[in-house]
């Protein structure tokens, strides 16, 4: 079977599954799954750029997704004037302290060329000093900001711009942070990158959870502005009422389907753009160079390729794509909940998508995103059904039955692990393998 | 007197908890380092292995409790450790036979093994949640304190107390016993020496007639012991929650890498470095300084460098600093 046949077949089956959910469960649910499938696909495209093209193990996907999410919040919510006048000055001041500290450290590094002990001591002392000043400037400002109507705002708010803009900005934010991380971690041994990124993603999420002045922390930001119409407006419009009566479904269902479809269209546009760019990249001389580096670093280095610089480049690009997906996710949710960022869901699940779909193949990553997200969501109801079937013969009061039924929702973790292990063992190239023709 | 009071504050809030936490991290990092040294990959599933071991200990604890077995004043869970270690070892050996062995024979690159270990992590995590659920479990029984704060105050006449929990004493003693036993095993026994030889130079060890599968089995057995004990002690000291172990992975890896991954001594030193830095950087020094300096100079704020929410950030920051300054860790080049 040719590669393109295989892709068409796989995506056809996937579409049939989504239609089946629509028929059996509900169309609204089917669209919800589809929307998250598309976001997952964008995310796994980002990871594929890093892992599939360049063989970089990024275990910090969660952090970049969260950065995308917070960008969506900061760009879209309206500014809180009272908070700005209460503590805006201090926040800006603290920002300049950070800038000065960075400049100072760079100057110290320039002044002492050697790796001497005195350079280390001076850097440490300087950083400690800068940190104390920073806290002295920041702390009162934070306190003032968080005191402004803590139940409603208690944070600086944002820029009040259309939320769709944040998808592009998120790419730059994630790319910027990835550049800093890459500068530190990419020079190290390859398996340290995984641990470094794992750590940094935890730090990013804990900052978002605790810096209430910026993100409201665990109090969450609800009711983000939407790029698509609200259900209530659709329900009140004469035009849609007529459509609803003519096709014979309740207006409430129709409005929710229209909203979800609008999201689907927006997300599809992003997915197609990212996919086309990634395909372009992988087929270009640059893509060939990346594969050469991935497959043999020593020989590529001998050919005069700068491995660390190329790795940094691809790490930044991939992270930018993950940032976009993170912003899309927050847009879809309409709220930002830092507590919901879990590494199992946001880092390792995406990994499974890329590997199951086919590392190195962009279409494969998209397919992986669809299939794995579908299983992740549908495992719970199916697991529940299976458990009910298994336990149907047992006595109603038995502890084992209660335990089995109650634990059915945890089965999806086991299932995901087993799928990953099976694919790695029996089909390491994934569902749609990387084409080796060129 | 004030000086002694200040020292008592430090002992109560920094030294005692730091020693206990450091021991737990050291045991965890030893497991990571053994896998890295012998099997040559970073085992992302190690946190879940610890969790699995602790879960078995809790199950046996419940069994013993229902049978009325108790070793008061010691917590019964210590007795449950023995069967728990056996169960954890069986589980790990099964994962090795079914999963890891295939890649060992293939001589797969380490990154693939890291991905494989995340697969194991998922399965283990799911199994744990399936069996014991995601809830918080308290596993301590017997005497809670070796020394209560009030007793210490009465005994010394200081106005600051030092409280020492039974779990903290047990943690430190168990860790010391286990580490001594491990080093004796690695240095003195023939099996231990063959393990070190294999870790040092695989091909040379094979030429000398060392059975690689046996070395791997022994390594996993040691990992099972270390992980079960570390997980159970952590659960005994704090409380057992399945999801905390994924978060523990970071300080554990930080400990192992800071000490120089592959070096057991480094793992122990790294564990204590990480534990004490986490506690010191998130500790509010207000009470300490208030007692040391004259009243006029007493600090107004908490004198806390970072809020406790950033505990995990600290271990990571140290990791980054160490990696930049000495990329191979403190005990570089010394393997098992």
XYZ file of C-alpha atoms in Angstrom:
774
model
C 0.000 0.000 0.000
C 1.428 3.371 -0.956
C 2.010 6.046 1.624
C -0.694 8.365 0.369
C -3.235 5.533 0.238
C -2.395 4.678 3.809
C -2.856 8.295 4.923
C -6.192 8.632 3.151
C -7.401 5.385 4.661
C -6.258 6.299 8.178
C -7.856 9.749 8.102
C -10.990 8.225 6.567
C -11.319 5.801 9.465
C -10.724 8.648 11.902
C -13.496 10.694 10.272
C -15.833 7.684 10.446
C -15.096 7.312 14.171
C -15.992 10.955 14.775
C -19.190 10.511 12.744
C -19.980 7.417 14.788
C -19.641 9.430 17.995
C -21.956 12.013 16.462
C -24.585 9.402 15.642
C -24.294 7.282 18.802
C -23.563 9.896 21.464
C -24.176 13.430 20.166
C -22.948 15.758 17.435
C -22.018 18.361 19.977
C -19.701 15.903 21.727
C -18.259 14.823 18.421
C -17.374 18.426 17.586
C -15.870 18.974 21.026
C -13.615 15.992 20.457
C -12.762 17.196 16.963
C -11.771 20.662 18.207
C -9.457 19.223 20.831
C -8.127 16.753 18.256
C -7.091 19.678 16.061
C -5.392 21.465 18.954
C -3.620 18.228 19.892
C -2.555 17.847 16.281
C -0.987 21.331 16.264
C 0.799 20.531 19.509
C 2.128 17.234 18.230
C 3.261 18.960 15.022
C 5.346 21.209 17.255
C 6.821 18.245 19.089
C 7.411 16.477 15.788
C 9.481 19.426 14.614
C 11.735 18.907 17.636
C 11.714 15.128 17.923
C 10.955 13.952 14.413
C 13.147 16.439 12.546
C 15.973 16.818 15.022
C 15.719 14.085 17.656
C 15.418 16.515 20.581
C 13.583 15.138 23.604
C 11.514 18.021 24.970
C 9.797 16.957 28.189
C 8.507 20.464 28.849
C 5.596 20.634 26.437
C 3.304 21.497 29.343
C 5.274 24.664 30.074
C 5.064 25.996 26.527
C 1.352 25.187 26.324
C 0.822 27.059 29.587
C 2.796 30.021 28.246
C 0.513 30.081 25.222
C -2.478 29.985 27.554
C -1.304 32.880 29.672
C -0.550 34.897 26.546
C -4.149 34.448 25.465
C -5.301 35.739 28.856
C -2.998 38.739 29.003
C -3.741 39.827 25.479
C -7.502 39.469 25.626
C -8.820 40.560 29.029
C -9.388 44.241 29.566
C -6.895 46.112 31.732
C -7.742 46.699 35.384
C -7.125 50.423 35.763
C -7.261 50.475 39.552
C -4.645 47.737 39.757
C -2.353 49.551 37.333
C -2.519 52.761 39.315
C -2.020 50.803 42.565
C 1.002 48.791 41.577
C 1.767 49.270 37.934
C 4.717 51.511 38.711
C 6.288 48.894 40.987
C 5.826 46.126 38.437
C 7.450 48.166 35.696
C 10.233 49.105 38.118
C 10.806 45.442 38.993
C 10.984 44.663 35.296
C 13.745 47.222 34.859
C 15.578 45.769 37.875
C 15.545 42.407 36.101
C 16.854 44.005 32.915
C 19.607 45.758 34.859
C 20.510 42.490 36.594
C 20.811 40.653 33.287
C 22.921 43.459 31.844
C 25.082 43.428 34.964
C 25.676 39.681 34.778
C 26.630 39.953 31.120
C 29.071 42.756 31.968
C 30.641 40.683 34.737
C 31.024 37.765 32.318
C 32.669 40.060 29.744
C 35.024 41.568 32.277
C 36.292 38.222 33.596
C 37.150 36.154 30.578
C 38.398 33.104 32.414
C 36.279 30.586 34.339
C 37.723 31.950 37.564
C 36.415 31.592 41.066
C 36.215 35.355 41.522
C 33.897 35.661 38.517
C 31.578 33.092 40.080
C 31.661 34.850 43.458
C 31.001 38.282 42.017
C 28.177 36.958 39.840
C 26.547 35.251 42.818
C 26.882 38.301 45.062
C 25.572 40.570 42.348
C 22.587 38.327 41.661
C 21.733 38.119 45.348
C 21.917 41.902 45.632
C 19.739 42.340 42.536
C 17.252 39.831 43.885
C 16.866 41.726 47.150
C 16.273 45.023 45.292
C 13.840 43.236 42.989
C 11.825 41.905 45.910
C 11.869 45.317 47.602
C 10.385 46.913 44.482
C 8.037 44.093 43.557
C 6.519 42.973 46.872
C 4.622 46.173 47.819
C 3.341 46.509 44.258
C 2.098 42.934 44.235
C 0.380 43.440 47.551
C -1.336 46.582 46.296
C -2.475 44.918 43.080
C -3.816 41.823 44.770
C -5.798 43.994 47.196
C -7.833 45.520 44.326
C -11.173 43.681 44.455
C -9.547 40.278 45.068
C -12.804 38.409 44.462
C -13.245 39.852 40.979
C -9.872 40.993 39.707
C -6.826 41.319 41.945
C -4.553 41.261 38.920
C -3.255 43.682 36.339
C -5.542 42.506 33.589
C -4.407 42.596 30.011
C -4.504 44.575 26.823
C -8.095 44.007 25.793
C -7.148 42.954 22.257
C -8.966 40.319 20.161
C -8.040 36.881 21.508
C -7.163 35.461 18.084
C -4.181 37.821 17.963
C -2.789 36.005 20.974
C -2.232 32.875 18.885
C 0.470 34.682 16.963
C 1.875 36.452 20.006
C 1.959 33.146 21.920
C 4.309 31.799 19.283
C 6.756 34.621 19.991
C 6.443 34.299 23.777
C 7.029 30.556 23.686
C 9.871 31.027 21.209
C 11.539 33.601 23.436
C 11.402 31.379 26.493
C 12.536 28.400 24.416
C 15.530 30.392 23.238
C 16.617 31.048 26.834
C 16.058 27.413 27.829
C 17.816 26.157 24.713
C 20.823 28.389 25.361
C 21.218 26.762 28.764
C 20.215 23.175 28.109
C 21.165 22.362 24.524
C 24.880 22.566 25.130
C 24.565 19.788 27.694
C 24.347 16.060 27.190
C 21.292 14.978 25.223
C 19.422 13.205 28.007
C 19.839 16.203 30.316
C 17.657 18.198 27.928
C 14.718 16.005 28.907
C 15.237 16.593 32.597
C 15.965 20.293 32.139
C 12.820 20.870 30.114
C 10.758 18.772 32.536
C 11.967 21.025 35.329
C 11.447 24.266 33.489
C 7.887 23.362 32.566
C 7.136 22.689 36.243
C 8.626 26.067 37.122
C 6.614 27.892 34.473
C 3.400 26.326 35.732
C 4.218 27.047 39.367
C 4.953 30.688 38.498
C 1.590 30.942 36.738
C -0.084 29.341 39.743
C 1.477 31.645 42.311
C 1.968 35.053 40.720
C -1.582 36.206 41.308
C -0.870 39.745 40.136
C -0.246 38.430 36.639
C -2.605 35.497 36.202
C -4.903 35.481 39.270
C -3.159 32.175 40.061
C -5.397 29.355 41.196
C -8.345 31.759 41.346
C -8.411 31.319 37.544
C -9.465 33.812 34.892
C -12.950 33.089 33.617
C -15.040 34.468 30.801
C -12.317 35.250 28.283
C -13.659 37.081 25.225
C -14.501 34.777 22.362
C -13.548 34.984 18.715
C -16.876 33.365 17.772
C -20.510 34.334 18.488
C -22.169 33.449 21.775
C -24.871 30.778 21.869
C -27.391 33.173 23.326
C -27.029 35.600 20.394
C -27.588 32.794 17.917
C -30.643 31.613 19.792
C -32.168 35.070 19.627
C -31.493 35.630 15.955
C -34.454 35.209 13.639
C -32.285 33.746 10.868
C -31.019 30.779 12.885
C -34.446 30.127 14.396
C -35.792 29.592 10.897
C -32.939 27.211 10.057
C -33.561 25.268 13.256
C -37.243 24.814 12.519
C -36.604 23.907 8.902
C -34.127 21.098 9.730
C -36.058 20.132 12.812
C -33.549 20.311 15.693
C -33.886 22.423 18.848
C -32.359 25.899 18.552
C -30.245 25.258 21.685
C -28.507 22.306 20.040
C -28.067 24.173 16.783
C -26.467 27.179 18.489
C -23.933 25.033 20.324
C -23.091 23.195 17.106
C -22.617 26.460 15.218
C -20.300 27.829 17.908
C -18.221 24.674 17.903
C -18.098 24.592 14.115
C -16.815 28.155 14.053
C -14.004 27.132 16.387
C -13.322 24.122 14.165
C -12.914 26.395 11.137
C -10.530 28.746 12.959
C -8.448 25.870 14.313
C -8.375 24.132 10.941
C -6.930 27.258 9.341
C -4.088 27.263 11.894
C -3.512 23.534 11.518
C -3.307 23.770 7.739
C -0.919 26.742 7.844
C 1.381 25.074 10.392
C 1.254 21.799 8.485
C 2.100 23.427 5.138
C 4.997 25.340 6.682
C 6.306 22.229 8.407
C 6.051 20.231 5.172
C 7.854 23.005 3.332
C 10.584 22.973 5.956
C 11.058 19.235 5.983
C 11.382 19.030 2.202
C 13.775 21.953 1.968
C 17.583 21.741 2.121
C 17.218 22.868 5.734
C 15.049 19.814 6.446
C 17.612 17.517 4.856
C 20.314 19.098 6.981
C 18.233 18.591 10.141
C 17.734 14.920 9.301
C 21.420 14.537 8.599
C 22.230 16.017 11.998
C 19.654 13.809 13.672
C 20.953 10.642 12.074
C 24.639 11.344 12.536
C 25.802 14.325 14.531
C 29.479 13.569 14.120
C 29.472 13.404 10.346
C 27.254 16.501 10.003
C 29.575 18.350 12.308
C 32.472 17.269 10.113
C 30.573 18.697 7.141
C 30.698 22.068 8.873
C 27.196 22.178 10.322
C 26.816 23.982 13.631
C 24.911 21.334 15.597
C 24.119 23.397 18.696
C 22.902 26.379 16.686
C 20.665 24.190 14.491
C 19.296 22.414 17.568
C 18.529 25.757 19.164
C 16.763 26.885 16.001
C 14.566 23.812 15.772
C 13.859 23.842 19.505
C 12.627 27.431 19.281
C 10.495 26.712 16.204
C 8.836 23.660 17.734
C 8.161 25.438 21.009
C 6.550 28.325 19.141
C 4.090 25.911 17.549
C 3.310 24.386 20.951
C 2.710 27.912 22.266
C 0.182 28.549 19.491
C -1.663 25.368 20.419
C -1.646 26.386 24.078
C -3.231 29.732 23.240
C -5.838 27.994 21.073
C -6.702 25.663 23.918
C -7.260 28.515 26.373
C -9.349 30.309 23.755
C -11.535 27.253 23.348
C -11.916 26.767 27.111
C -12.741 30.429 27.607
C -10.855 30.301 30.896
C -7.338 29.901 32.208
C -6.857 27.389 35.010
C -3.165 26.993 35.939
C -4.061 24.067 38.197
C -5.158 21.996 35.219
C -1.671 21.766 33.688
C -0.542 18.226 34.495
C 2.556 16.682 32.898
C 0.760 13.427 32.122
C -1.880 15.191 30.073
C 0.188 17.983 28.561
C 3.630 16.506 28.105
C 3.605 12.758 27.966
C 0.279 12.387 26.184
C 1.572 14.598 23.361
C 4.642 12.400 23.189
C 2.445 9.378 22.687
C 0.638 11.224 19.866
C 3.882 11.892 18.002
C 5.272 8.404 18.428
C 2.043 6.596 17.652
C 1.399 8.826 14.637
C 4.877 8.430 13.208
C 7.882 10.492 14.252
C 9.287 12.550 11.415
C 6.068 12.525 9.419
C 3.949 15.669 9.753
C 0.795 13.994 8.541
C 1.507 11.182 10.983
C 1.726 13.611 13.903
C -1.636 15.064 12.964
C -3.126 11.598 12.743
C -1.522 10.699 16.071
C -3.034 13.798 17.653
C -6.481 12.813 16.400
C -6.313 9.119 17.264
C -4.717 9.443 20.681
C -7.003 12.269 21.788
C -9.997 10.296 20.576
C -8.928 7.249 22.588
C -8.082 9.404 25.623
C -11.615 10.842 25.644
C -13.556 7.775 24.617
C -11.615 5.384 26.874
C -13.623 6.547 29.842
C -17.161 5.787 28.609
C -15.970 2.612 26.902
C -14.085 1.546 30.040
C -17.222 2.190 32.060
C -19.240 0.008 29.689
C -16.695 -2.786 29.815
C -16.583 -2.638 33.598
C -20.360 -2.749 33.817
C -20.324 -5.784 31.556
C -17.649 -7.544 33.609
C -19.310 -6.793 36.903
C -22.875 -7.494 35.761
C -22.730 -10.996 37.234
C -21.389 -9.873 40.587
C -23.538 -9.196 43.619
C -24.566 -5.563 43.887
C -23.047 -4.830 47.270
C -19.654 -6.442 46.667
C -16.575 -4.312 47.317
C -14.770 -5.603 44.236
C -17.585 -4.459 41.976
C -17.640 -1.001 43.512
C -13.858 -0.773 43.178
C -13.860 -1.901 39.541
C -16.618 0.449 38.465
C -15.110 3.350 40.350
C -11.634 2.799 38.924
C -12.719 2.510 35.311
C -11.675 6.093 34.639
C -8.054 5.278 35.479
C -7.928 2.650 32.788
C -7.088 5.208 30.156
C -3.676 5.821 31.725
C -2.893 2.114 31.529
C -4.267 1.994 28.018
C -2.108 4.897 26.840
C 1.008 3.341 28.318
C 0.257 0.014 26.707
C -0.397 1.638 23.323
C 2.908 3.518 23.532
C 4.828 0.397 24.496
C 3.184 -1.708 21.797
C 3.888 0.868 19.087
C 7.499 1.298 20.201
C 7.994 -2.438 20.186
C 6.161 -3.604 17.073
C 5.890 -0.495 14.911
C 8.520 2.002 16.013
C 8.038 4.046 12.838
C 4.421 4.773 13.848
C 1.171 4.608 11.904
C 2.413 6.783 9.036
C 6.169 6.275 8.747
C 8.582 8.957 7.670
C 9.121 8.816 3.924
C 12.704 7.951 3.048
C 12.417 8.528 -0.681
C 14.551 11.648 -0.925
C 20.320 32.031 75.498
C 18.886 33.860 72.536
C 21.590 32.319 70.422
C 20.555 28.847 71.581
C 16.929 29.697 70.854
C 17.833 30.773 67.354
C 19.772 27.551 66.842
C 16.793 25.566 68.134
C 14.589 27.251 65.512
C 17.072 26.293 62.847
C 17.242 22.715 64.131
C 13.480 22.363 64.347
C 12.543 23.807 60.976
C 15.625 23.183 58.854
C 18.001 20.517 60.118
C 15.575 17.838 61.278
C 13.211 17.989 58.284
C 16.172 18.459 55.953
C 17.871 15.303 57.180
C 14.685 13.287 56.698
C 13.863 14.733 53.274
C 17.483 14.462 52.199
C 17.527 10.776 53.121
C 14.397 10.159 51.077
C 15.837 11.984 48.075
C 19.153 10.180 48.444
C 17.445 6.789 48.373
C 15.431 7.836 45.326
C 18.488 9.231 43.557
C 20.443 6.037 44.292
C 17.813 4.103 42.376
C 18.016 6.481 39.409
C 21.793 6.377 39.455
C 21.939 2.555 39.561
C 19.675 2.292 36.512
C 21.727 4.939 34.752
C 25.031 3.310 35.628
C 24.158 -0.232 34.648
C 21.323 0.087 32.108
C 22.443 3.479 30.758
C 19.199 5.424 30.560
C 17.314 8.003 32.636
C 14.411 6.116 34.123
C 11.422 8.451 34.074
C 9.300 5.727 35.653
C 11.322 5.768 38.871
C 8.910 8.054 40.713
C 6.088 5.669 39.894
C 8.214 2.706 40.994
C 8.552 4.397 44.369
C 4.829 4.992 44.414
C 4.167 1.361 43.486
C 6.402 0.124 46.299
C 4.701 2.400 48.786
C 1.322 1.209 47.557
C 2.263 -2.424 48.192
C 3.456 -1.425 51.654
C 0.094 0.200 52.347
C -1.808 -2.861 51.127
C 0.216 -5.131 53.401
C -0.181 -2.614 56.219
C -3.948 -2.949 55.897
C -3.618 -6.733 55.848
C -1.495 -6.730 59.002
C -3.850 -4.328 60.717
C -6.816 -6.532 59.941
C -4.889 -9.482 61.390
C -4.086 -7.434 64.480
C -0.318 -7.555 63.933
C 1.502 -4.573 65.386
C 5.060 -3.691 66.301
C 4.215 -0.672 68.472
C 5.752 1.793 69.177
C 7.246 1.421 65.697
C 4.895 1.995 62.759
C 3.525 -1.281 61.401
C 4.367 -0.213 57.871
C 8.027 -1.115 58.541
C 6.944 -4.736 58.838
C 4.979 -4.378 55.625
C 8.133 -3.240 53.812
C 9.455 -6.782 53.438
C 6.562 -8.272 51.445
C 6.160 -4.930 49.642
C 9.758 -5.077 48.406
C 9.192 -8.602 47.115
C 6.062 -7.538 45.230
C 7.764 -4.439 43.795
C 10.725 -6.546 42.719
C 8.441 -9.010 40.945
C 6.671 -6.120 39.188
C 9.937 -4.501 38.087
C 11.403 -7.786 36.880
C 8.260 -8.416 34.844
C 8.541 -4.963 33.231
C 12.178 -5.692 32.448
C 11.446 -9.078 30.940
C 8.452 -7.874 28.923
C 9.651 -4.417 27.925
C 13.203 -3.286 28.622
C 15.011 -6.504 27.659
C 13.962 -6.212 24.024
C 15.648 -2.800 23.709
C 18.730 -3.982 25.583
C 19.247 -6.781 23.086
C 18.639 -4.349 20.222
C 21.133 -1.923 21.778
C 18.606 0.902 21.383
C 19.779 4.488 21.935
C 19.183 5.917 25.429
C 16.519 8.397 24.255
C 14.333 5.539 23.041
C 14.667 3.907 26.441
C 13.618 7.165 28.083
C 10.460 7.161 25.947
C 9.914 3.501 26.821
C 10.218 4.345 30.491
C 7.512 6.999 30.116
C 5.297 4.225 28.764
C 6.022 2.201 31.885
C 5.322 5.340 33.893
C 1.840 5.621 32.386
C 1.027 1.963 32.985
C 2.338 1.998 36.550
C 0.547 5.225 37.372
C -2.688 3.834 35.976
C -2.309 0.557 37.864
C -1.713 2.419 41.120
C -4.750 4.623 40.659
C -6.744 1.574 39.647
C -5.811 -0.378 42.759
C -5.633 2.238 45.482
C -7.313 5.295 43.985
C -5.978 8.849 43.784
C -6.779 9.800 47.388
C -4.536 10.852 50.221
C -3.588 8.016 52.610
C -2.041 8.353 56.006
C 0.132 5.364 56.825
C 1.721 6.190 60.163
C 0.728 4.494 63.397
C 2.457 3.871 66.733
C 4.170 6.723 68.568
C 4.081 9.931 66.503
C 6.917 11.761 68.226
C 10.267 10.718 69.618
C 10.576 14.107 71.245
C 7.778 16.624 71.560
C 8.406 20.352 71.412
C 7.052 20.815 74.929
C 9.257 18.092 76.408
C 12.293 19.695 74.841
C 11.356 23.084 76.274
C 10.859 21.689 79.761
C 14.082 19.754 79.539
C 16.328 22.558 78.332
C 14.492 25.627 79.582
C 14.597 27.238 76.116
C 11.454 28.927 74.864
C 11.744 27.321 71.426
C 11.011 23.638 71.130
C 12.486 21.004 68.863
C 10.052 18.326 67.804
C 11.345 15.118 66.287
C 8.847 12.842 64.619
C 9.237 9.084 64.810
C 9.008 8.964 61.043
C 12.002 11.293 60.724
C 14.193 9.166 62.982
C 13.117 5.998 61.201
C 13.787 7.616 57.819
C 17.335 8.609 58.681
C 18.215 5.295 60.401
C 16.736 3.196 57.600
C 18.517 5.254 54.994
C 21.865 4.889 56.741
C 21.424 1.130 57.155
C 20.387 0.720 53.549
C 23.206 2.844 52.169
C 25.843 1.009 54.246
C 24.439 -2.311 53.064
C 24.420 -1.131 49.453
C 28.026 0.049 49.576
C 29.107 -3.151 51.281
C 27.366 -5.095 48.541
C 28.918 -3.077 45.733
C 32.435 -3.039 47.194
C 32.841 -6.396 48.886
C 30.704 -9.073 47.288
C 31.513 -10.808 44.054
C 28.116 -9.968 42.563
C 28.536 -6.331 43.483
C 31.961 -6.219 41.916
C 30.637 -7.795 38.732
C 27.956 -5.108 38.661
C 30.552 -2.380 38.923
C 32.652 -4.023 36.276
C 29.665 -4.197 33.940
C 28.801 -0.556 34.573
C 32.394 0.472 33.977
C 33.021 -1.382 30.737
C 30.344 -3.609 29.326
C 32.460 -5.413 26.733
C 35.329 -6.101 29.073
C 32.887 -7.455 31.640
C 31.322 -9.746 29.025
C 34.800 -11.030 28.091
C 35.451 -11.801 31.740
C 32.449 -14.104 31.752
C 30.039 -11.882 33.644
C 26.424 -12.779 32.839
C 24.828 -9.477 31.749
C 21.282 -10.651 32.430
C 22.213 -11.518 35.984
C 23.780 -8.103 36.521
C 20.633 -6.445 35.176
C 18.408 -8.581 37.403
C 20.432 -7.719 40.489
C 20.297 -4.038 39.563
C 16.523 -4.096 39.280
C 16.298 -5.923 42.605
C 18.376 -3.210 44.272
C 16.234 -0.582 42.570
C 13.110 -2.288 43.923
C 14.489 -2.240 47.463
C 15.620 1.386 47.262
C 12.467 2.639 45.568
C 10.068 0.826 47.896
C 11.862 2.029 50.986
C 12.184 5.589 49.668
C 8.529 5.749 48.615
C 7.269 4.291 51.884
C 9.445 6.550 54.014
C 8.279 9.591 52.061
C 4.664 8.488 52.535
C 5.263 7.855 56.232
C 6.860 11.266 56.730
C 4.335 13.315 54.736
C 1.385 11.251 53.494
C 0.861 8.951 50.555
C -0.653 10.583 47.470
C -0.157 8.886 44.091
C 0.385 12.109 42.148
C 3.161 13.531 44.349
C 5.627 11.021 42.987
C 5.662 12.502 39.514
C 6.637 15.801 41.133
C 9.312 14.082 43.198
C 10.967 12.914 40.001
C 12.491 16.347 39.483
C 14.306 16.733 42.839
C 15.400 13.107 42.552
C 16.936 13.618 39.125
C 18.425 16.886 40.325
C 20.076 15.034 43.234
C 21.461 12.328 40.991
C 22.818 14.753 38.397
C 24.253 17.219 40.884
C 26.218 14.438 42.527
C 27.309 13.113 39.139
C 24.863 10.655 37.613
C 26.081 7.077 37.905
C 27.902 7.726 41.174
C 26.181 6.344 44.311
C 28.123 8.595 46.656
C 27.157 11.559 44.487
C 23.494 10.590 44.685
C 23.593 10.736 48.473
C 25.445 14.048 48.622
C 23.168 15.452 45.905
C 20.077 14.379 47.838
C 21.132 16.349 50.886
C 22.241 19.373 48.853
C 18.848 19.534 47.149
C 16.891 18.926 50.352
C 18.695 21.580 52.364
C 18.636 24.173 49.614
C 14.913 23.660 49.087
C 14.248 24.141 52.767
C 16.702 26.996 53.338
C 15.603 29.051 50.365
C 11.918 28.719 51.187
C 12.399 29.103 54.954
C 11.220 32.300 56.640
C 14.193 33.448 58.690
C 12.261 36.092 60.619
C 12.166 34.253 63.955
C 15.790 33.252 63.604
C 17.098 36.766 63.001
C 14.775 38.358 65.536
C 16.455 36.299 68.223
C 19.989 36.911 66.997
C 20.063 40.693 66.477
C 19.098 43.508 68.873
C 15.407 44.400 68.866
C 15.942 47.597 66.881
C 17.317 45.681 63.941
C 14.693 42.939 63.962
C 13.452 42.318 60.415
C 9.936 43.354 59.549
C 9.300 40.989 56.670
C 9.458 37.226 56.735
C 13.062 37.200 55.416
C 12.054 34.469 53.023
C 13.876 34.278 49.716
C 11.081 32.481 47.864
C 7.629 31.316 48.852
C 7.294 27.597 49.593
C 5.293 27.170 46.404
C 8.570 27.416 44.514
C 10.143 24.454 46.307
C 10.537 22.498 43.090
C 11.943 25.496 41.279
C 14.808 25.574 43.769
C 15.974 22.046 43.065
C 15.867 22.840 39.405
C 17.764 26.110 39.741
C 20.548 24.310 41.608
C 20.578 21.680 38.913
C 21.055 24.301 36.211
C 23.794 26.099 38.137
C 25.699 22.878 38.770
C 25.333 21.820 35.148
C 26.728 25.129 33.935
C 29.636 25.238 36.370
C 30.545 21.538 36.407
C 28.592 19.623 33.784
C 29.554 16.195 35.096
C 28.423 16.788 38.657
C 30.399 16.902 41.867
C 31.798 13.367 41.783
C 32.641 13.321 38.143
C 33.993 10.263 36.428
C 33.374 7.985 39.380
C 30.895 5.342 38.410
C 29.479 2.579 40.588
